[in-house]
Amino acid sequence: MKSAFPSFPVPTFRSLKIRIAVLYAALFAAVAAVLMVLVNSGIERFGEASASRDLAANARVFDEIIELRARQMRASADVLARDFGFREAVATGDAPTIASALRSLRDRSQASAAFVVGLDGSLIDDGQTATPPLEAIWYNLDDGIEKGTLRLGGVLALAAASPIEAPELMGWLVLAAPFDEREMARLAELAAVETEAAVLGEASLTPLLADAGLGEIFEADDPARNLYHVSALPSLQDGIEPRLVLRHSMAGALAEYARLKYVLAGVALAGLALMVGLGWRIARGITGPLSTLDEAMCRFGKGEETVVRVETEDEVGRLASSFNSMFAAIAERERQIVHVGLHDELTDLPNRKLFAEQLDQALARRDDHERVLVAYCDLDDFKLVNDTLGHPAGDTLLRKVAEGLTADLGKALIARLGGDEFAVLVVVDDDQASLLPIARRIQESFDRQVDLDGYTALCSASVGIAVAPGDGENGTDLLKHADLALYRAKREGKSSFHFFEPMLDQEARRRRELELELRLAIKNGEFELYFQPLYSLAQEKLQGFEALIRWNHPTRGLVNPAEFIPLAEETGLILQIGEWVVREGCCAALAWPEALSIAINISPRQFAAPGLATTIMQALADSGLQPERLELEITESVFIADIKKTLGTLHELRDLGVRIALDDFGTGYSSLSYLRSFPFDKVKIDQTFVRDLNDKGNNAHAVIRAITTLASALGMDTLAEGVENLEQREILRREGCEFIQGYLLSRPVPAHELALLIGTEEMEGLAGVVV
């Protein structure tokens, strides 16, 4: 039996792309609907919370304004209540005078009523305003209540009372201002949000307001969704119980968020439309043939180079394009891997490996009339840029230097060997041409001002140059010889270049030999301390000695400290040598009279090493020397690396009780700033200023005077180095220098000769005799 109901076709989406598009649209619509509901609910809750916070804040503002108004009226009433003439009028009952004064007070304080309540229960007003019932306020006044609310002619008013004393209490002066609509509207203008305010007696409150808890915010069940806040005000009159009622329309506040809801709805609709279109495009062509891609992937898996022909612009076509892009990207990454392995990541210049390969190739291709010039370059003071401006600034400087070299040197091969070291390879066609112009162009290409995020850095470099075939036939020798020439260029001064000479190789060998001998000297104990006197001009007696190291070489005799100290600094051996000097110096000073101190130089590398304070403390403990007899001399170069760390180390040393002196003062560009950073005990004036004292044509006198005056103002002693004659001594004495040191007193002497110096009545009068 056939059904009586007609048969309707059931729509089905046989197209995959339609199903995908519809699915995307449905999912997005569902998510958008949920988000809209959540956002709408969130906006509602945020608006309610915001309105409640604003109304609570307004309530506090109203309370503070009313309290401030009461204090202002009380202050105005106090002025009149303390007036002698007014008190006399109250005492004598002079009503006309009292009324006149009250009217003047009322007008001046912008109040509506002013009256006097007598201690005997009398009430005198200004004759023009209403007054409250006397019995309703007298007892409150008598109980000491000085401000509150009272009723004037049917209107609630804020009142303040001031006692009238002469000197006994005679009554109270009361000043009142009504809580009328104008006053409440003026107060409402001071609120952060639109608020209506009123002061009502408890009897005048509606049941909704009367039942509300004081200080609480509640919402009225009305279309406007009003928020209310009811708080109690102090009362000066019995029976009125005033309440401050604030009302704020939450519907008006939420109306401000309606536009946001419309915007969000528009964004959701636009997103839905976009999602429908995107779903349609995603669905297009997915059901197309994929065999071509499958075959291509198989060939790709076998390592064969293949490119898929893109015939359509649908998903399959894009997938084919992606396959081609992937294959090209893999090939590009392989190329980049090779590039990264041979180039510097920061500057994209060839690295050491590639430079060495190309140098070997250039040497292999060199004709008889060609020369290959290799320049080894090192930036001057690059560490200072890193330490003061940070490593990002140093990286920026290296990149800009690389860009400048590439632009200036044309076809030359430029490489970054690492750190702040660069190399330049130039093939010179003419074997008779001068190489000086090329060397100058390389060196000058480093000289530039570089902007590092607002800080201008002056860039320069030292350059060492080696040339094939004269300086070597292979790349290893050329680079080594160029490095030796660079070392000489840096020793002779910054921002210069130097060509390799055979003697440099000999010097390098001698330097290596000296380093080995220096290590043996430390092991075999070949060092000795010499001592030079430090003399007090103020007390005319010996103040102490400075310890100076000497190296007694077994075959060469005494080695000049200027020869081995820089090498010790560079190799780090100065740490062991410096520790030995501290220990030996403390032990030697223990045998001297207690009035004599010892000064010991601390090298920059020794100062920067961790544990210096521990080393000093251990030396003092082992020797038994009092800390105040030890003075450590440092140069301002210790501040260059890390000022914060340097100051921390100085304070650690100061906490041990030793004295700190700033050596070679005046030779650095920032000595004054270091005096402000740390309270040194002594400033040592560099001997270059002392030598210039004999030359009347310079300003050395003024420099010495400025230093001694500055040190005296900062509570620091001053000592002049290199004093060699009596004229210098007398000039220093006149200019306020307190201590001297130099050949005028004595040359540095070994420890066994100190007894003679100390025994000469502690150097008394020795400042005029050369020993």
PDB file of N, CA, C and O in Angstrom, residues 258-311:
ATOM      1  N   ALA A 258      27.028  49.936  23.751  1.00  0.00           N
ATOM      2  CA  ALA A 258      26.208  49.387  22.671  1.00  0.00           C
ATOM      3  C   ALA A 258      26.940  49.440  21.336  1.00  0.00           C
ATOM      4  O   ALA A 258      26.877  48.519  20.525  1.00  0.00           O
ATOM      5  N   ARG A 259      27.683  50.541  21.103  1.00  0.00           N
ATOM      6  CA  ARG A 259      28.402  50.671  19.833  1.00  0.00           C
ATOM      7  C   ARG A 259      29.442  49.568  19.688  1.00  0.00           C
ATOM      8  O   ARG A 259      29.655  49.036  18.597  1.00  0.00           O
ATOM      9  N   LEU A 260      30.064  49.216  20.816  1.00  0.00           N
ATOM     10  CA  LEU A 260      31.062  48.152  20.772  1.00  0.00           C
ATOM     11  C   LEU A 260      30.423  46.834  20.366  1.00  0.00           C
ATOM     12  O   LEU A 260      31.001  46.037  19.604  1.00  0.00           O
ATOM     13  N   LYS A 261      29.201  46.594  20.884  1.00  0.00           N
ATOM     14  CA  LYS A 261      28.504  45.364  20.512  1.00  0.00           C
ATOM     15  C   LYS A 261      28.208  45.329  19.013  1.00  0.00           C
ATOM     16  O   LYS A 261      28.354  44.294  18.351  1.00  0.00           O
ATOM     17  N   TYR A 262      27.788  46.473  18.455  1.00  0.00           N
ATOM     18  CA  TYR A 262      27.512  46.520  17.023  1.00  0.00           C
ATOM     19  C   TYR A 262      28.779  46.258  16.210  1.00  0.00           C
ATOM     20  O   TYR A 262      28.758  45.569  15.185  1.00  0.00           O
ATOM     21  N   VAL A 263      29.879  46.839  16.672  1.00  0.00           N
ATOM     22  CA  VAL A 263      31.150  46.636  15.962  1.00  0.00           C
ATOM     23  C   VAL A 263      31.538  45.148  15.988  1.00  0.00           C
ATOM     24  O   VAL A 263      31.953  44.576  14.975  1.00  0.00           O
ATOM     25  N   LEU A 264      31.400  44.530  17.181  1.00  0.00           N
ATOM     26  CA  LEU A 264      31.745  43.112  17.279  1.00  0.00           C
ATOM     27  C   LEU A 264      30.842  42.266  16.395  1.00  0.00           C
ATOM     28  O   LEU A 264      31.295  41.294  15.762  1.00  0.00           O
ATOM     29  N   ALA A 265      29.535  42.622  16.345  1.00  0.00           N
ATOM     30  CA  ALA A 265      28.622  41.874  15.481  1.00  0.00           C
ATOM     31  C   ALA A 265      29.012  42.025  14.016  1.00  0.00           C
ATOM     32  O   ALA A 265      28.993  41.067  13.235  1.00  0.00           O
ATOM     33  N   GLY A 266      29.418  43.259  13.639  1.00  0.00           N
ATOM     34  CA  GLY A 266      29.857  43.472  12.257  1.00  0.00           C
ATOM     35  C   GLY A 266      31.112  42.683  11.934  1.00  0.00           C
ATOM     36  O   GLY A 266      31.238  42.107  10.844  1.00  0.00           O
ATOM     37  N   VAL A 267      32.059  42.654  12.901  1.00  0.00           N
ATOM     38  CA  VAL A 267      33.280  41.880  12.680  1.00  0.00           C
ATOM     39  C   VAL A 267      32.952  40.398  12.527  1.00  0.00           C
ATOM     40  O   VAL A 267      33.521  39.693  11.687  1.00  0.00           O
ATOM     41  N   ALA A 268      32.007  39.905  13.357  1.00  0.00           N
ATOM     42  CA  ALA A 268      31.626  38.492  13.264  1.00  0.00           C
ATOM     43  C   ALA A 268      31.008  38.173  11.911  1.00  0.00           C
ATOM     44  O   ALA A 268      31.320  37.135  11.301  1.00  0.00           O
ATOM     45  N   LEU A 269      30.149  39.069  11.425  1.00  0.00           N
ATOM     46  CA  LEU A 269      29.533  38.824  10.117  1.00  0.00           C
ATOM     47  C   LEU A 269      30.576  38.859   9.002  1.00  0.00           C
ATOM     48  O   LEU A 269      30.545  38.039   8.081  1.00  0.00           O
ATOM     49  N   ALA A 270      31.486  39.836   9.087  1.00  0.00           N
ATOM     50  CA  ALA A 270      32.536  39.914   8.076  1.00  0.00           C
ATOM     51  C   ALA A 270      33.411  38.671   8.111  1.00  0.00           C
ATOM     52  O   ALA A 270      33.809  38.125   7.076  1.00  0.00           O
ATOM     53  N   GLY A 271      33.719  38.209   9.361  1.00  0.00           N
ATOM     54  CA  GLY A 271      34.514  36.988   9.481  1.00  0.00           C
ATOM     55  C   GLY A 271      33.790  35.781   8.920  1.00  0.00           C
ATOM     56  O   GLY A 271      34.412  34.898   8.305  1.00  0.00           O
ATOM     57  N   LEU A 272      32.477  35.737   9.136  1.00  0.00           N
ATOM     58  CA  LEU A 272      31.701  34.628   8.592  1.00  0.00           C
ATOM     59  C   LEU A 272      31.751  34.620   7.071  1.00  0.00           C
ATOM     60  O   LEU A 272      31.944  33.574   6.436  1.00  0.00           O
ATOM     61  N   ALA A 273      31.584  35.824   6.488  1.00  0.00           N
ATOM     62  CA  ALA A 273      31.647  35.910   5.027  1.00  0.00           C
ATOM     63  C   ALA A 273      33.028  35.501   4.519  1.00  0.00           C
ATOM     64  O   ALA A 273      33.158  34.786   3.518  1.00  0.00           O
ATOM     65  N   LEU A 274      34.068  35.966   5.237  1.00  0.00           N
ATOM     66  CA  LEU A 274      35.419  35.606   4.835  1.00  0.00           C
ATOM     67  C   LEU A 274      35.643  34.098   4.964  1.00  0.00           C
ATOM     68  O   LEU A 274      36.284  33.470   4.104  1.00  0.00           O
ATOM     69  N   MET A 275      35.125  33.515   6.034  1.00  0.00           N
ATOM     70  CA  MET A 275      35.308  32.088   6.242  1.00  0.00           C
ATOM     71  C   MET A 275      34.588  31.259   5.181  1.00  0.00           C
ATOM     72  O   MET A 275      35.075  30.217   4.737  1.00  0.00           O
ATOM     73  N   VAL A 276      33.392  31.742   4.752  1.00  0.00           N
ATOM     74  CA  VAL A 276      32.684  31.035   3.681  1.00  0.00           C
ATOM     75  C   VAL A 276      33.529  31.038   2.404  1.00  0.00           C
ATOM     76  O   VAL A 276      33.706  30.013   1.741  1.00  0.00           O
ATOM     77  N   GLY A 277      34.057  32.222   2.071  1.00  0.00           N
ATOM     78  CA  GLY A 277      34.889  32.304   0.869  1.00  0.00           C
ATOM     79  C   GLY A 277      36.148  31.475   0.987  1.00  0.00           C
ATOM     80  O   GLY A 277      36.560  30.791   0.036  1.00  0.00           O
ATOM     81  N   LEU A 278      36.793  31.544   2.190  1.00  0.00           N
ATOM     82  CA  LEU A 278      38.010  30.763   2.379  1.00  0.00           C
ATOM     83  C   LEU A 278      37.714  29.268   2.324  1.00  0.00           C
ATOM     84  O   LEU A 278      38.472  28.489   1.722  1.00  0.00           O
ATOM     85  N   GLY A 279      36.606  28.832   2.925  1.00  0.00           N
ATOM     86  CA  GLY A 279      36.241  27.418   2.885  1.00  0.00           C
ATOM     87  C   GLY A 279      35.993  26.934   1.458  1.00  0.00           C
ATOM     88  O   GLY A 279      36.343  25.806   1.090  1.00  0.00           O
ATOM     89  N   TRP A 280      35.393  27.833   0.690  1.00  0.00           N
ATOM     90  CA  TRP A 280      35.141  27.471  -0.708  1.00  0.00           C
ATOM     91  C   TRP A 280      36.453  27.276  -1.467  1.00  0.00           C
ATOM     92  O   TRP A 280      36.611  26.328  -2.230  1.00  0.00           O
ATOM     93  N   ARG A 281      37.413  28.187  -1.253  1.00  0.00           N
ATOM     94  CA  ARG A 281      38.692  28.071  -1.964  1.00  0.00           C
ATOM     95  C   ARG A 281      39.471  26.851  -1.505  1.00  0.00           C
ATOM     96  O   ARG A 281      40.154  26.193  -2.293  1.00  0.00           O
ATOM     97  N   ILE A 282      39.377  26.553  -0.205  1.00  0.00           N
ATOM     98  CA  ILE A 282      40.096  25.376   0.293  1.00  0.00           C
ATOM     99  C   ILE A 282      39.522  24.103  -0.323  1.00  0.00           C
ATOM    100  O   ILE A 282      40.251  23.142  -0.633  1.00  0.00           O
ATOM    101  N   ALA A 283      38.204  24.106  -0.474  1.00  0.00           N
ATOM    102  CA  ALA A 283      37.556  22.897  -0.992  1.00  0.00           C
ATOM    103  C   ALA A 283      37.781  22.676  -2.479  1.00  0.00           C
ATOM    104  O   ALA A 283      37.653  21.554  -2.978  1.00  0.00           O
ATOM    105  N   ARG A 284      38.120  23.781  -3.193  1.00  0.00           N
ATOM    106  CA  ARG A 284      38.246  23.657  -4.655  1.00  0.00           C
ATOM    107  C   ARG A 284      39.401  22.749  -5.041  1.00  0.00           C
ATOM    108  O   ARG A 284      40.517  22.893  -4.581  1.00  0.00           O
ATOM    109  N   GLY A 285      39.106  21.827  -5.866  1.00  0.00           N
ATOM    110  CA  GLY A 285      40.141  21.032  -6.501  1.00  0.00           C
ATOM    111  C   GLY A 285      40.753  19.928  -5.677  1.00  0.00           C
ATOM    112  O   GLY A 285      41.666  19.239  -6.156  1.00  0.00           O
ATOM    113  N   ILE A 286      40.322  19.784  -4.329  1.00  0.00           N
ATOM    114  CA  ILE A 286      40.946  18.739  -3.519  1.00  0.00           C
ATOM    115  C   ILE A 286      40.684  17.358  -4.125  1.00  0.00           C
ATOM    116  O   ILE A 286      41.514  16.441  -4.005  1.00  0.00           O
ATOM    117  N   THR A 287      39.556  17.212  -4.751  1.00  0.00           N
ATOM    118  CA  THR A 287      39.228  15.890  -5.312  1.00  0.00           C
ATOM    119  C   THR A 287      39.875  15.648  -6.662  1.00  0.00           C
ATOM    120  O   THR A 287      39.636  14.606  -7.290  1.00  0.00           O
ATOM    121  N   GLY A 288      40.706  16.617  -7.115  1.00  0.00           N
ATOM    122  CA  GLY A 288      41.392  16.440  -8.404  1.00  0.00           C
ATOM    123  C   GLY A 288      42.427  15.342  -8.335  1.00  0.00           C
ATOM    124  O   GLY A 288      42.757  14.799  -7.269  1.00  0.00           O
ATOM    125  N   PRO A 289      42.982  14.984  -9.469  1.00  0.00           N
ATOM    126  CA  PRO A 289      43.961  13.882  -9.501  1.00  0.00           C
ATOM    127  C   PRO A 289      45.212  14.229  -8.710  1.00  0.00           C
ATOM    128  O   PRO A 289      45.753  15.323  -8.826  1.00  0.00           O
ATOM    129  N   LEU A 290      45.659  13.303  -7.888  1.00  0.00           N
ATOM    130  CA  LEU A 290      46.866  13.503  -7.078  1.00  0.00           C
ATOM    131  C   LEU A 290      47.996  12.565  -7.499  1.00  0.00           C
ATOM    132  O   LEU A 290      49.029  12.502  -6.848  1.00  0.00           O
ATOM    133  N   SER A 291      47.789  11.860  -8.563  1.00  0.00           N
ATOM    134  CA  SER A 291      48.795  10.875  -8.971  1.00  0.00           C
ATOM    135  C   SER A 291      50.109  11.532  -9.390  1.00  0.00           C
ATOM    136  O   SER A 291      51.190  10.968  -9.179  1.00  0.00           O
ATOM    137  N   THR A 292      49.987  12.730 -10.002  1.00  0.00           N
ATOM    138  CA  THR A 292      51.216  13.403 -10.442  1.00  0.00           C
ATOM    139  C   THR A 292      52.110  13.724  -9.248  1.00  0.00           C
ATOM    140  O   THR A 292      53.336  13.514  -9.281  1.00  0.00           O
ATOM    141  N   LEU A 293      51.467  14.219  -8.199  1.00  0.00           N
ATOM    142  CA  LEU A 293      52.241  14.533  -6.998  1.00  0.00           C
ATOM    143  C   LEU A 293      52.802  13.270  -6.370  1.00  0.00           C
ATOM    144  O   LEU A 293      53.935  13.264  -5.868  1.00  0.00           O
ATOM    145  N   ASP A 294      52.049  12.214  -6.381  1.00  0.00           N
ATOM    146  CA  ASP A 294      52.516  10.958  -5.795  1.00  0.00           C
ATOM    147  C   ASP A 294      53.752  10.449  -6.531  1.00  0.00           C
ATOM    148  O   ASP A 294      54.733  10.025  -5.928  1.00  0.00           O
ATOM    149  N   GLU A 295      53.698  10.532  -7.850  1.00  0.00           N
ATOM    150  CA  GLU A 295      54.838  10.085  -8.654  1.00  0.00           C
ATOM    151  C   GLU A 295      56.054  10.977  -8.403  1.00  0.00           C
ATOM    152  O   GLU A 295      57.193  10.486  -8.291  1.00  0.00           O
ATOM    153  N   ALA A 296      55.776  12.284  -8.317  1.00  0.00           N
ATOM    154  CA  ALA A 296      56.892  13.206  -8.081  1.00  0.00           C
ATOM    155  C   ALA A 296      57.532  12.948  -6.718  1.00  0.00           C
ATOM    156  O   ALA A 296      58.760  13.012  -6.563  1.00  0.00           O
ATOM    157  N   MET A 297      56.722  12.664  -5.721  1.00  0.00           N
ATOM    158  CA  MET A 297      57.262  12.389  -4.396  1.00  0.00           C
ATOM    159  C   MET A 297      58.112  11.124  -4.410  1.00  0.00           C
ATOM    160  O   MET A 297      59.145  11.048  -3.722  1.00  0.00           O
ATOM    161  N   CYS A 298      57.708  10.142  -5.179  1.00  0.00           N
ATOM    162  CA  CYS A 298      58.507   8.922  -5.286  1.00  0.00           C
ATOM    163  C   CYS A 298      59.866   9.213  -5.903  1.00  0.00           C
ATOM    164  O   CYS A 298      60.900   8.725  -5.433  1.00  0.00           O
ATOM    165  N   ARG A 299      59.862  10.023  -6.972  1.00  0.00           N
ATOM    166  CA  ARG A 299      61.145  10.368  -7.608  1.00  0.00           C
ATOM    167  C   ARG A 299      62.017  11.186  -6.642  1.00  0.00           C
ATOM    168  O   ARG A 299      63.232  11.007  -6.592  1.00  0.00           O
ATOM    169  N   PHE A 300      61.349  12.075  -5.925  1.00  0.00           N
ATOM    170  CA  PHE A 300      62.091  12.905  -4.965  1.00  0.00           C
ATOM    171  C   PHE A 300      62.699  12.038  -3.868  1.00  0.00           C
ATOM    172  O   PHE A 300      63.834  12.262  -3.432  1.00  0.00           O
ATOM    173  N   GLY A 301      61.924  10.989  -3.438  1.00  0.00           N
ATOM    174  CA  GLY A 301      62.453  10.093  -2.421  1.00  0.00           C
ATOM    175  C   GLY A 301      63.675   9.334  -2.892  1.00  0.00           C
ATOM    176  O   GLY A 301      64.522   8.926  -2.099  1.00  0.00           O
ATOM    177  N   LYS A 302      63.796   9.109  -4.213  1.00  0.00           N
ATOM    178  CA  LYS A 302      64.955   8.415  -4.768  1.00  0.00           C
ATOM    179  C   LYS A 302      66.129   9.348  -5.014  1.00  0.00           C
ATOM    180  O   LYS A 302      67.176   8.907  -5.488  1.00  0.00           O
ATOM    181  N   GLY A 303      65.917  10.638  -4.724  1.00  0.00           N
ATOM    182  CA  GLY A 303      67.004  11.592  -4.909  1.00  0.00           C
ATOM    183  C   GLY A 303      67.070  12.194  -6.281  1.00  0.00           C
ATOM    184  O   GLY A 303      68.057  12.869  -6.620  1.00  0.00           O
ATOM    185  N   GLU A 304      66.080  11.938  -7.131  1.00  0.00           N
ATOM    186  CA  GLU A 304      66.083  12.500  -8.478  1.00  0.00           C
ATOM    187  C   GLU A 304      65.565  13.932  -8.452  1.00  0.00           C
ATOM    188  O   GLU A 304      64.661  14.271  -7.685  1.00  0.00           O
ATOM    189  N   GLU A 305      66.141  14.766  -9.290  1.00  0.00           N
ATOM    190  CA  GLU A 305      65.664  16.143  -9.399  1.00  0.00           C
ATOM    191  C   GLU A 305      64.380  16.153 -10.226  1.00  0.00           C
ATOM    192  O   GLU A 305      64.326  15.600 -11.319  1.00  0.00           O
ATOM    193  N   THR A 306      63.392  16.769  -9.708  1.00  0.00           N
ATOM    194  CA  THR A 306      62.091  16.761 -10.389  1.00  0.00           C
ATOM    195  C   THR A 306      61.359  18.061 -10.126  1.00  0.00           C
ATOM    196  O   THR A 306      61.535  18.690  -9.085  1.00  0.00           O
ATOM    197  N   VAL A 307      60.541  18.453 -11.098  1.00  0.00           N
ATOM    198  CA  VAL A 307      59.696  19.637 -10.976  1.00  0.00           C
ATOM    199  C   VAL A 307      58.306  19.257 -11.440  1.00  0.00           C
ATOM    200  O   VAL A 307      58.132  18.686 -12.527  1.00  0.00           O
ATOM    201  N   VAL A 308      57.325  19.545 -10.629  1.00  0.00           N
ATOM    202  CA  VAL A 308      55.942  19.230 -10.973  1.00  0.00           C
ATOM    203  C   VAL A 308      55.352  20.376 -11.787  1.00  0.00           C
ATOM    204  O   VAL A 308      55.471  21.539 -11.380  1.00  0.00           O
ATOM    205  N   ARG A 309      54.752  20.044 -12.906  1.00  0.00           N
ATOM    206  CA  ARG A 309      54.119  21.074 -13.733  1.00  0.00           C
ATOM    207  C   ARG A 309      52.783  21.470 -13.110  1.00  0.00           C
ATOM    208  O   ARG A 309      51.940  20.626 -12.818  1.00  0.00           O
ATOM    209  N   VAL A 310      52.622  22.765 -12.881  1.00  0.00           N
ATOM    210  CA  VAL A 310      51.405  23.289 -12.273  1.00  0.00           C
ATOM    211  C   VAL A 310      50.407  23.586 -13.380  1.00  0.00           C
ATOM    212  O   VAL A 310      50.638  24.459 -14.223  1.00  0.00           O
ATOM    213  N   GLU A 311      49.297  22.857 -13.403  1.00  0.00           N
ATOM    214  CA  GLU A 311      48.300  23.019 -14.456  1.00  0.00           C
ATOM    215  C   GLU A 311      47.068  23.766 -13.988  1.00  0.00           C
ATOM    216  O   GLU A 311      46.302  24.268 -14.813  1.00  0.00           O
TER     217      GLU A 311
END
